[in-house]
Short mmCIF file of N, CA and C in Angstrom, two decimals:
data_model
loop_
_atom_site.label_atom_id
_atom_site.label_comp_id
_atom_site.label_asym_id
_atom_site.label_seq_id
_atom_site.Cartn_x
_atom_site.Cartn_y
_atom_site.Cartn_z
N LEU A 1 0.81 -1.20 0.00
CA LEU A 1 0.00 0.00 0.00
C LEU A 1 0.85 1.27 0.00
N TYR A 2 1.81 1.30 0.91
CA TYR A 2 2.68 2.47 0.97
C TYR A 2 3.59 2.56 -0.25
N SER A 3 3.79 1.45 -0.92
CA SER A 3 4.69 1.45 -2.07
C SER A 3 4.17 2.35 -3.18
N GLN A 4 2.86 2.48 -3.31
CA GLN A 4 2.35 3.36 -4.36
C GLN A 4 2.59 4.83 -4.02
N LEU A 5 2.64 5.16 -2.74
CA LEU A 5 3.04 6.52 -2.36
C LEU A 5 4.50 6.76 -2.74
N PHE A 6 5.32 5.74 -2.54
CA PHE A 6 6.72 5.84 -2.94
C PHE A 6 6.83 6.01 -4.45
N MET A 7 6.01 5.27 -5.19
CA MET A 7 5.99 5.42 -6.64
C MET A 7 5.57 6.84 -7.04
N LEU A 8 4.63 7.41 -6.31
CA LEU A 8 4.20 8.79 -6.57
C LEU A 8 5.37 9.75 -6.40
N LEU A 9 6.16 9.55 -5.34
CA LEU A 9 7.32 10.43 -5.11
C LEU A 9 8.35 10.29 -6.23
N ILE A 10 8.54 9.08 -6.71
CA ILE A 10 9.48 8.87 -7.82
C ILE A 10 8.98 9.54 -9.09
N VAL A 11 7.71 9.33 -9.42
CA VAL A 11 7.13 9.94 -10.62
C VAL A 11 7.17 11.46 -10.51
N GLU A 12 6.88 11.95 -9.34
CA GLU A 12 6.91 13.40 -9.10
C GLU A 12 8.31 13.96 -9.37
N ARG A 13 9.34 13.25 -8.95
CA ARG A 13 10.71 13.72 -9.15
C ARG A 13 11.13 13.64 -10.61
N PHE A 14 10.85 12.52 -11.30
CA PHE A 14 11.35 12.46 -12.67
C PHE A 14 10.48 13.20 -13.66
N CYS A 15 9.27 13.57 -13.27
CA CYS A 15 8.45 14.44 -14.13
C CYS A 15 8.68 15.90 -13.80
N ASN A 16 9.44 16.15 -12.75
CA ASN A 16 9.73 17.51 -12.30
C ASN A 16 8.46 18.29 -12.00
N LEU A 17 7.55 17.64 -11.30
CA LEU A 17 6.29 18.25 -10.88
C LEU A 17 6.20 18.23 -9.36
N LYS A 18 5.37 19.09 -8.83
CA LYS A 18 5.17 19.13 -7.38
C LYS A 18 3.71 18.83 -7.10
N VAL A 19 3.46 17.72 -6.40
CA VAL A 19 2.11 17.38 -5.96
C VAL A 19 1.92 18.04 -4.60
N SER A 20 0.77 18.62 -4.39
CA SER A 20 0.47 19.33 -3.14
C SER A 20 0.71 18.44 -1.92
N ASN A 21 1.29 19.04 -0.89
CA ASN A 21 1.52 18.30 0.35
C ASN A 21 0.21 17.85 1.00
N ILE A 22 -0.84 18.63 0.80
CA ILE A 22 -2.15 18.25 1.34
C ILE A 22 -2.65 16.98 0.66
N VAL A 23 -2.45 16.89 -0.65
CA VAL A 23 -2.85 15.68 -1.40
C VAL A 23 -2.04 14.48 -0.90
N LYS A 24 -0.73 14.66 -0.76
CA LYS A 24 0.11 13.55 -0.30
C LYS A 24 -0.24 13.15 1.12
N ALA A 25 -0.52 14.13 1.99
CA ALA A 25 -0.89 13.81 3.37
C ALA A 25 -2.24 13.08 3.42
N SER A 26 -3.17 13.48 2.56
CA SER A 26 -4.47 12.79 2.49
C SER A 26 -4.29 11.35 2.04
N MET A 27 -3.42 11.15 1.06
CA MET A 27 -3.14 9.79 0.59
C MET A 27 -2.49 8.95 1.69
N LEU A 28 -1.56 9.54 2.41
CA LEU A 28 -0.90 8.85 3.51
C LEU A 28 -1.92 8.47 4.59
N LEU A 29 -2.84 9.37 4.88
CA LEU A 29 -3.88 9.09 5.86
C LEU A 29 -4.78 7.94 5.40
N TYR A 30 -5.17 7.96 4.14
CA TYR A 30 -6.02 6.91 3.57
C TYR A 30 -5.35 5.54 3.69
N VAL A 31 -4.08 5.47 3.31
CA VAL A 31 -3.34 4.21 3.38
C VAL A 31 -3.17 3.78 4.84
N SER A 32 -2.94 4.73 5.71
CA SER A 32 -2.78 4.39 7.13
C SER A 32 -4.07 3.84 7.72
N VAL A 33 -5.21 4.36 7.28
CA VAL A 33 -6.50 3.82 7.73
C VAL A 33 -6.65 2.38 7.27
N ILE A 34 -6.30 2.11 6.02
CA ILE A 34 -6.37 0.73 5.51
C ILE A 34 -5.46 -0.18 6.33
N MET A 35 -4.23 0.26 6.58
CA MET A 35 -3.30 -0.56 7.35
C MET A 35 -3.81 -0.78 8.78
N THR A 36 -4.43 0.22 9.37
CA THR A 36 -4.99 0.07 10.71
C THR A 36 -6.10 -0.97 10.70
N LEU A 37 -6.94 -0.94 9.67
CA LEU A 37 -8.00 -1.95 9.55
C LEU A 37 -7.42 -3.35 9.39
N VAL A 38 -6.35 -3.47 8.62
CA VAL A 38 -5.71 -4.77 8.42
C VAL A 38 -5.11 -5.27 9.74
N LEU A 39 -4.43 -4.39 10.44
CA LEU A 39 -3.74 -4.78 11.67
C LEU A 39 -4.69 -5.05 12.83
N THR A 40 -5.93 -4.59 12.73
CA THR A 40 -6.91 -4.82 13.81
C THR A 40 -7.95 -5.87 13.41
N THR A 41 -7.58 -6.75 12.49
CA THR A 41 -8.50 -7.78 12.02
C THR A 41 -9.03 -8.63 13.16
N LYS A 42 -8.19 -8.95 14.11
CA LYS A 42 -8.59 -9.80 15.23
C LYS A 42 -9.71 -9.16 16.05
N TYR A 43 -9.74 -7.85 16.10
CA TYR A 43 -10.71 -7.15 16.95
C TYR A 43 -11.93 -6.62 16.20
N THR A 44 -11.75 -6.23 14.94
CA THR A 44 -12.85 -5.56 14.24
C THR A 44 -13.52 -6.41 13.17
N GLY A 45 -12.75 -7.13 12.39
CA GLY A 45 -13.32 -7.90 11.28
C GLY A 45 -13.82 -7.02 10.15
N LEU A 46 -13.37 -5.78 10.09
CA LEU A 46 -13.83 -4.87 9.03
C LEU A 46 -13.10 -5.11 7.72
N TYR A 47 -11.80 -5.35 7.78
CA TYR A 47 -11.05 -5.56 6.54
C TYR A 47 -11.06 -7.04 6.16
N TYR A 48 -10.73 -7.88 7.10
CA TYR A 48 -10.86 -9.33 6.93
C TYR A 48 -11.80 -9.83 8.01
N LYS A 49 -12.77 -10.63 7.63
CA LYS A 49 -13.65 -11.24 8.64
C LYS A 49 -12.87 -12.30 9.42
N SER A 50 -12.04 -13.04 8.68
CA SER A 50 -11.19 -14.05 9.33
C SER A 50 -9.96 -14.31 8.48
N VAL A 51 -8.89 -14.67 9.14
CA VAL A 51 -7.64 -15.04 8.48
C VAL A 51 -7.13 -16.30 9.17
N GLU A 52 -6.88 -17.34 8.37
CA GLU A 52 -6.38 -18.59 8.93
C GLU A 52 -5.18 -19.06 8.13
N ILE A 53 -4.27 -19.72 8.82
CA ILE A 53 -3.11 -20.32 8.16
C ILE A 53 -3.49 -21.76 7.84
N VAL A 54 -3.34 -22.13 6.57
CA VAL A 54 -3.66 -23.49 6.13
C VAL A 54 -2.46 -24.07 5.38
N LYS A 55 -2.36 -25.40 5.41
CA LYS A 55 -1.31 -26.10 4.67
C LYS A 55 -1.95 -26.81 3.50
N ILE A 56 -1.46 -26.49 2.29
CA ILE A 56 -1.94 -27.14 1.07
C ILE A 56 -0.74 -27.68 0.32
N ASN A 57 -0.70 -29.00 0.13
CA ASN A 57 0.42 -29.66 -0.56
C ASN A 57 1.77 -29.29 0.02
N GLY A 58 1.85 -29.15 1.33
CA GLY A 58 3.10 -28.84 1.99
C GLY A 58 3.45 -27.35 2.03
N TYR A 59 2.60 -26.50 1.45
CA TYR A 59 2.83 -25.06 1.45
C TYR A 59 1.92 -24.39 2.47
N THR A 60 2.45 -23.43 3.18
CA THR A 60 1.67 -22.68 4.15
C THR A 60 1.09 -21.45 3.47
N LEU A 61 -0.22 -21.31 3.53
CA LEU A 61 -0.92 -20.19 2.89
C LEU A 61 -1.89 -19.55 3.86
N LEU A 62 -2.27 -18.32 3.55
CA LEU A 62 -3.31 -17.64 4.32
C LEU A 62 -4.65 -17.82 3.62
N GLU A 63 -5.63 -18.20 4.39
CA GLU A 63 -6.99 -18.28 3.87
C GLU A 63 -7.75 -17.10 4.47
N LYS A 64 -8.25 -16.23 3.60
CA LYS A 64 -8.85 -14.98 4.05
C LYS A 64 -10.32 -14.91 3.66
N ASP A 65 -11.10 -14.36 4.56
CA ASP A 65 -12.50 -14.05 4.27
C ASP A 65 -12.62 -12.53 4.36
N TYR A 66 -12.89 -11.89 3.22
CA TYR A 66 -12.87 -10.43 3.17
C TYR A 66 -14.06 -9.79 3.87
N GLY A 67 -13.77 -8.66 4.53
CA GLY A 67 -14.80 -7.90 5.21
C GLY A 67 -15.30 -6.75 4.35
N PRO A 68 -16.21 -5.95 4.90
CA PRO A 68 -16.82 -4.86 4.12
C PRO A 68 -15.86 -3.74 3.72
N CYS A 69 -14.79 -3.55 4.46
CA CYS A 69 -13.85 -2.46 4.13
C CYS A 69 -12.74 -2.90 3.18
N HIS A 70 -12.76 -4.16 2.74
CA HIS A 70 -11.71 -4.63 1.84
C HIS A 70 -11.73 -3.89 0.51
N ILE A 71 -12.86 -3.33 0.14
CA ILE A 71 -12.99 -2.58 -1.12
C ILE A 71 -12.08 -1.35 -1.13
N LEU A 72 -11.64 -0.89 0.04
CA LEU A 72 -10.77 0.29 0.11
C LEU A 72 -9.43 0.04 -0.59
N ASN A 73 -8.93 -1.19 -0.56
CA ASN A 73 -7.64 -1.49 -1.19
C ASN A 73 -7.72 -1.42 -2.72
N PRO A 74 -8.65 -2.12 -3.38
CA PRO A 74 -8.70 -1.97 -4.84
C PRO A 74 -9.06 -0.55 -5.27
N LEU A 75 -9.86 0.13 -4.47
CA LEU A 75 -10.18 1.52 -4.76
C LEU A 75 -8.90 2.37 -4.73
N TRP A 76 -8.06 2.11 -3.73
CA TRP A 76 -6.78 2.81 -3.61
C TRP A 76 -5.90 2.51 -4.82
N ASN A 77 -5.81 1.24 -5.21
CA ASN A 77 -5.00 0.87 -6.38
C ASN A 77 -5.49 1.57 -7.64
N MET A 78 -6.80 1.62 -7.82
CA MET A 78 -7.36 2.25 -9.01
C MET A 78 -7.10 3.76 -9.00
N ILE A 79 -7.34 4.41 -7.86
CA ILE A 79 -7.12 5.85 -7.75
C ILE A 79 -5.66 6.20 -8.01
N MET A 80 -4.75 5.44 -7.40
CA MET A 80 -3.32 5.74 -7.58
C MET A 80 -2.87 5.49 -9.01
N SER A 81 -3.38 4.44 -9.64
CA SER A 81 -3.03 4.18 -11.04
C SER A 81 -3.46 5.34 -11.92
N ILE A 82 -4.69 5.78 -11.75
CA ILE A 82 -5.21 6.90 -12.54
C ILE A 82 -4.43 8.18 -12.24
N PHE A 83 -4.14 8.43 -10.98
CA PHE A 83 -3.41 9.63 -10.57
C PHE A 83 -2.00 9.64 -11.17
N LEU A 84 -1.30 8.51 -11.06
CA LEU A 84 0.06 8.44 -11.59
C LEU A 84 0.08 8.60 -13.10
N ILE A 85 -0.84 7.95 -13.78
CA ILE A 85 -0.91 8.09 -15.24
C ILE A 85 -1.28 9.51 -15.62
N GLY A 86 -2.17 10.14 -14.86
CA GLY A 86 -2.51 11.54 -15.10
C GLY A 86 -1.30 12.45 -14.98
N ILE A 87 -0.48 12.22 -13.96
CA ILE A 87 0.75 13.01 -13.79
C ILE A 87 1.69 12.79 -14.98
N LEU A 88 1.83 11.54 -15.40
CA LEU A 88 2.71 11.23 -16.52
C LEU A 88 2.24 11.90 -17.81
N ILE A 89 0.95 11.84 -18.09
CA ILE A 89 0.41 12.45 -19.32
C ILE A 89 0.55 13.97 -19.26
N TYR A 90 0.22 14.56 -18.11
CA TYR A 90 0.36 16.00 -17.94
C TYR A 90 1.81 16.43 -18.16
N SER A 91 2.72 15.66 -17.59
CA SER A 91 4.14 15.98 -17.73
C SER A 91 4.58 15.87 -19.19
N TYR A 92 4.11 14.86 -19.88
CA TYR A 92 4.48 14.67 -21.29
C TYR A 92 3.98 15.83 -22.15
N LYS A 93 2.76 16.28 -21.89
CA LYS A 93 2.18 17.35 -22.70
C LYS A 93 2.82 18.71 -22.40
N ASN A 94 3.32 18.91 -21.19
CA ASN A 94 3.83 20.22 -20.79
C ASN A 94 5.34 20.27 -20.59
N ASN A 95 6.04 19.20 -20.91
CA ASN A 95 7.46 19.15 -20.59
C ASN A 95 8.17 18.29 -21.63
N GLU A 96 9.22 18.79 -22.21
CA GLU A 96 9.94 18.04 -23.23
C GLU A 96 10.95 17.05 -22.63
N LEU A 97 11.11 17.04 -21.33
CA LEU A 97 12.15 16.21 -20.72
C LEU A 97 11.79 14.72 -20.68
N ILE A 98 10.52 14.39 -20.77
CA ILE A 98 10.10 13.00 -20.62
C ILE A 98 9.57 12.49 -21.96
N SER A 99 10.00 11.31 -22.36
CA SER A 99 9.65 10.78 -23.68
C SER A 99 8.34 10.00 -23.64
N TYR A 100 7.78 9.79 -24.83
CA TYR A 100 6.55 9.00 -24.95
C TYR A 100 6.79 7.57 -24.48
N ARG A 101 7.94 7.02 -24.82
CA ARG A 101 8.28 5.66 -24.41
C ARG A 101 8.34 5.55 -22.88
N MET A 102 8.90 6.57 -22.24
CA MET A 102 8.99 6.59 -20.78
C MET A 102 7.60 6.67 -20.16
N ILE A 103 6.72 7.43 -20.79
CA ILE A 103 5.34 7.54 -20.32
C ILE A 103 4.65 6.18 -20.42
N LYS A 104 4.86 5.50 -21.54
CA LYS A 104 4.25 4.19 -21.75
C LYS A 104 4.71 3.18 -20.71
N VAL A 105 6.00 3.09 -20.52
CA VAL A 105 6.56 2.13 -19.56
C VAL A 105 6.11 2.46 -18.14
N SER A 106 6.19 3.73 -17.77
CA SER A 106 5.79 4.14 -16.42
C SER A 106 4.30 3.93 -16.19
N SER A 107 3.49 4.13 -17.21
CA SER A 107 2.04 3.90 -17.09
C SER A 107 1.74 2.43 -16.84
N ILE A 108 2.43 1.56 -17.55
CA ILE A 108 2.23 0.12 -17.34
C ILE A 108 2.63 -0.26 -15.92
N ILE A 109 3.75 0.27 -15.47
CA ILE A 109 4.21 -0.02 -14.11
C ILE A 109 3.20 0.52 -13.09
N SER A 110 2.64 1.70 -13.35
CA SER A 110 1.66 2.29 -12.44
C SER A 110 0.37 1.48 -12.38
N LEU A 111 -0.01 0.88 -13.49
CA LEU A 111 -1.22 0.06 -13.55
C LEU A 111 -1.05 -1.34 -12.99
N LEU A 112 0.19 -1.77 -12.84
CA LEU A 112 0.48 -3.15 -12.48
C LEU A 112 -0.26 -3.65 -11.23
N PRO A 113 -0.22 -2.94 -10.08
CA PRO A 113 -0.92 -3.47 -8.91
C PRO A 113 -2.43 -3.63 -9.13
N PHE A 114 -3.04 -2.68 -9.81
CA PHE A 114 -4.49 -2.77 -10.05
C PHE A 114 -4.81 -3.91 -11.01
N LEU A 115 -4.03 -4.04 -12.07
CA LEU A 115 -4.25 -5.14 -13.01
C LEU A 115 -4.05 -6.50 -12.35
N LEU A 116 -3.04 -6.60 -11.51
CA LEU A 116 -2.81 -7.86 -10.80
C LEU A 116 -3.93 -8.15 -9.81
N TYR A 117 -4.51 -7.11 -9.23
CA TYR A 117 -5.66 -7.32 -8.34
C TYR A 117 -6.82 -7.92 -9.14
N LEU A 118 -7.08 -7.36 -10.32
CA LEU A 118 -8.16 -7.89 -11.16
C LEU A 118 -7.89 -9.34 -11.56
N ILE A 119 -6.66 -9.63 -11.94
CA ILE A 119 -6.29 -11.00 -12.30
C ILE A 119 -6.47 -11.93 -11.10
N GLU A 120 -6.08 -11.43 -9.93
CA GLU A 120 -6.20 -12.21 -8.70
C GLU A 120 -7.66 -12.56 -8.41
N LYS A 121 -8.55 -11.63 -8.67
CA LYS A 121 -9.97 -11.87 -8.43
C LYS A 121 -10.56 -12.89 -9.40
N VAL A 122 -10.06 -12.91 -10.62
CA VAL A 122 -10.58 -13.84 -11.63
C VAL A 122 -9.96 -15.23 -11.46
N VAL A 123 -8.63 -15.28 -11.35
CA VAL A 123 -7.92 -16.56 -11.32
C VAL A 123 -7.93 -17.19 -9.92
N LYS A 124 -7.94 -16.38 -8.88
CA LYS A 124 -7.89 -16.81 -7.48
C LYS A 124 -6.70 -17.72 -7.19
N PRO A 125 -5.47 -17.20 -7.41
CA PRO A 125 -4.28 -18.01 -7.11
C PRO A 125 -4.09 -18.14 -5.60
N SER A 126 -3.23 -19.05 -5.21
CA SER A 126 -2.96 -19.28 -3.79
C SER A 126 -2.05 -18.20 -3.21
N ILE A 127 -1.32 -17.51 -4.06
CA ILE A 127 -0.40 -16.47 -3.59
C ILE A 127 -0.93 -15.10 -3.99
N SER A 128 -0.43 -14.07 -3.33
CA SER A 128 -0.86 -12.70 -3.62
C SER A 128 -0.03 -12.12 -4.76
N LEU A 129 -0.68 -11.90 -5.88
CA LEU A 129 -0.01 -11.29 -7.03
C LEU A 129 0.19 -9.79 -6.82
N VAL A 130 -0.71 -9.16 -6.08
CA VAL A 130 -0.64 -7.71 -5.86
C VAL A 130 0.65 -7.35 -5.13
N SER A 131 1.01 -8.14 -4.12
CA SER A 131 2.25 -7.88 -3.38
C SER A 131 3.46 -7.93 -4.31
N ALA A 132 3.46 -8.91 -5.20
CA ALA A 132 4.55 -8.99 -6.19
C ALA A 132 4.51 -7.78 -7.12
N GLY A 133 3.32 -7.33 -7.46
CA GLY A 133 3.18 -6.14 -8.30
C GLY A 133 3.74 -4.90 -7.65
N TYR A 134 3.49 -4.75 -6.35
CA TYR A 134 4.06 -3.62 -5.61
C TYR A 134 5.58 -3.65 -5.67
N LEU A 135 6.14 -4.83 -5.42
CA LEU A 135 7.59 -4.98 -5.40
C LEU A 135 8.20 -4.71 -6.78
N VAL A 136 7.63 -5.30 -7.81
CA VAL A 136 8.13 -5.08 -9.17
C VAL A 136 8.00 -3.61 -9.56
N GLY A 137 6.89 -3.00 -9.19
CA GLY A 137 6.67 -1.58 -9.50
C GLY A 137 7.72 -0.68 -8.87
N ILE A 138 8.00 -0.90 -7.60
CA ILE A 138 9.00 -0.08 -6.90
C ILE A 138 10.38 -0.26 -7.52
N VAL A 139 10.76 -1.51 -7.76
CA VAL A 139 12.08 -1.78 -8.34
C VAL A 139 12.19 -1.15 -9.73
N ALA A 140 11.16 -1.32 -10.55
CA ALA A 140 11.18 -0.78 -11.91
C ALA A 140 11.22 0.75 -11.91
N MET A 141 10.37 1.38 -11.10
CA MET A 141 10.35 2.85 -11.04
C MET A 141 11.68 3.40 -10.51
N SER A 142 12.25 2.73 -9.51
CA SER A 142 13.54 3.16 -8.98
C SER A 142 14.62 3.04 -10.05
N GLY A 143 14.57 1.95 -10.82
CA GLY A 143 15.53 1.77 -11.91
C GLY A 143 15.40 2.84 -12.97
N ILE A 144 14.17 3.16 -13.34
CA ILE A 144 13.92 4.21 -14.34
C ILE A 144 14.44 5.55 -13.83
N PHE A 145 14.14 5.85 -12.58
CA PHE A 145 14.57 7.12 -12.00
C PHE A 145 16.09 7.21 -11.95
N GLU A 146 16.74 6.12 -11.54
CA GLU A 146 18.20 6.11 -11.47
C GLU A 146 18.80 6.26 -12.86
N ARG A 147 18.21 5.59 -13.84
CA ARG A 147 18.72 5.68 -15.21
C ARG A 147 18.57 7.09 -15.77
N MET A 148 17.44 7.73 -15.46
CA MET A 148 17.23 9.10 -15.94
C MET A 148 18.23 10.05 -15.30
N ASN A 149 18.51 9.85 -14.03
CA ASN A 149 19.46 10.72 -13.34
C ASN A 149 20.89 10.48 -13.80
N THR A 150 21.19 9.27 -14.25
CA THR A 150 22.53 8.97 -14.75
C THR A 150 22.86 9.83 -15.96
N TYR A 151 21.87 10.04 -16.81
CA TYR A 151 22.11 10.79 -18.04
C TYR A 151 21.81 12.28 -17.91
N ASP A 152 21.40 12.72 -16.74
CA ASP A 152 21.14 14.14 -16.51
C ASP A 152 22.47 14.80 -16.13
N ILE A 153 23.17 15.32 -17.12
CA ILE A 153 24.52 15.84 -16.93
C ILE A 153 24.54 17.05 -16.00
N GLN A 154 23.56 17.92 -16.14
CA GLN A 154 23.53 19.12 -15.31
C GLN A 154 23.46 18.76 -13.83
N THR A 155 22.58 17.83 -13.48
CA THR A 155 22.45 17.41 -12.09
C THR A 155 23.74 16.75 -11.61
N ASN A 156 24.35 15.92 -12.47
CA ASN A 156 25.59 15.25 -12.09
C ASN A 156 26.72 16.24 -11.85
N ILE A 157 26.80 17.29 -12.68
CA ILE A 157 27.84 18.30 -12.50
C ILE A 157 27.64 19.04 -11.18
N VAL A 158 26.40 19.44 -10.91
CA VAL A 158 26.10 20.15 -9.66
C VAL A 158 26.42 19.26 -8.47
N ASN A 159 26.03 17.98 -8.52
CA ASN A 159 26.33 17.06 -7.43
C ASN A 159 27.83 16.87 -7.25
N SER A 160 28.57 16.80 -8.35
CA SER A 160 30.03 16.65 -8.26
C SER A 160 30.66 17.88 -7.63
N ILE A 161 30.20 19.04 -8.01
CA ILE A 161 30.75 20.29 -7.45
C ILE A 161 30.46 20.33 -5.95
N GLU A 162 29.24 19.98 -5.55
CA GLU A 162 28.88 19.98 -4.14
C GLU A 162 29.72 18.97 -3.36
N ARG A 163 29.92 17.79 -3.94
CA ARG A 163 30.68 16.73 -3.27
C ARG A 163 32.16 17.10 -3.14
N LEU A 164 32.70 17.79 -4.14
CA LEU A 164 34.12 18.14 -4.13
C LEU A 164 34.39 19.54 -3.59
N ARG A 165 33.39 20.19 -3.06
CA ARG A 165 33.53 21.57 -2.57
C ARG A 165 34.63 21.69 -1.52
N GLU A 166 34.81 20.67 -0.69
CA GLU A 166 35.81 20.74 0.38
C GLU A 166 37.23 20.88 -0.17
N TYR A 167 37.46 20.45 -1.41
CA TYR A 167 38.78 20.59 -2.02
C TYR A 167 38.95 21.95 -2.68
N GLY A 168 37.86 22.63 -2.95
CA GLY A 168 37.92 23.89 -3.66
C GLY A 168 37.90 23.68 -5.14
N TYR A 169 37.53 24.69 -5.91
CA TYR A 169 37.51 24.56 -7.35
C TYR A 169 37.69 25.93 -7.99
N LEU A 170 38.19 25.92 -9.20
CA LEU A 170 38.38 27.14 -9.97
C LEU A 170 37.45 27.12 -11.18
N ILE A 171 36.95 28.28 -11.52
CA ILE A 171 36.13 28.38 -12.72
C ILE A 171 36.83 29.36 -13.65
N PHE A 172 37.11 28.88 -14.85
CA PHE A 172 37.76 29.71 -15.86
C PHE A 172 36.69 30.24 -16.81
N ASP A 173 36.69 31.54 -17.00
CA ASP A 173 35.71 32.16 -17.91
C ASP A 173 36.49 32.79 -19.04
N GLU A 174 35.90 32.76 -20.20
CA GLU A 174 36.58 33.31 -21.38
C GLU A 174 36.67 34.81 -21.34
#
């Protein structure tokens, strides 16, 4: 859940946009409410009615019975996917720094948790695909961000100057 907030911060940085702190705080509050519901399953039964550990073919799995508030998670995935794609499209239309290919790849990564949730509901696998989607999304977005920063010469020069400031430097002007 929190991983999509992390993805938002990465997208915000490589699109060079600023999302309002109020929006980010609201999102953090929403995710924290979901996590509180998950962590209080034993007492409330709002997110999961019951959770049991079962052994199937030698594998230990969780058997879950969803509660009425479980809809908050797919709603969160859908909202964040739309929000991230909206940021990417807005950035592409108003900024020459980000390519169409980067928008396409980032959009697919942003949609991954929601798409995996839908697949999970149809196929009903024994393992959670959404958790894997969160992990793949974070790793992929971090890789994209790192790769973009590698080729950003201006940022690298400024960082090098800041890092080497203790040695001093000379600037020659024509």
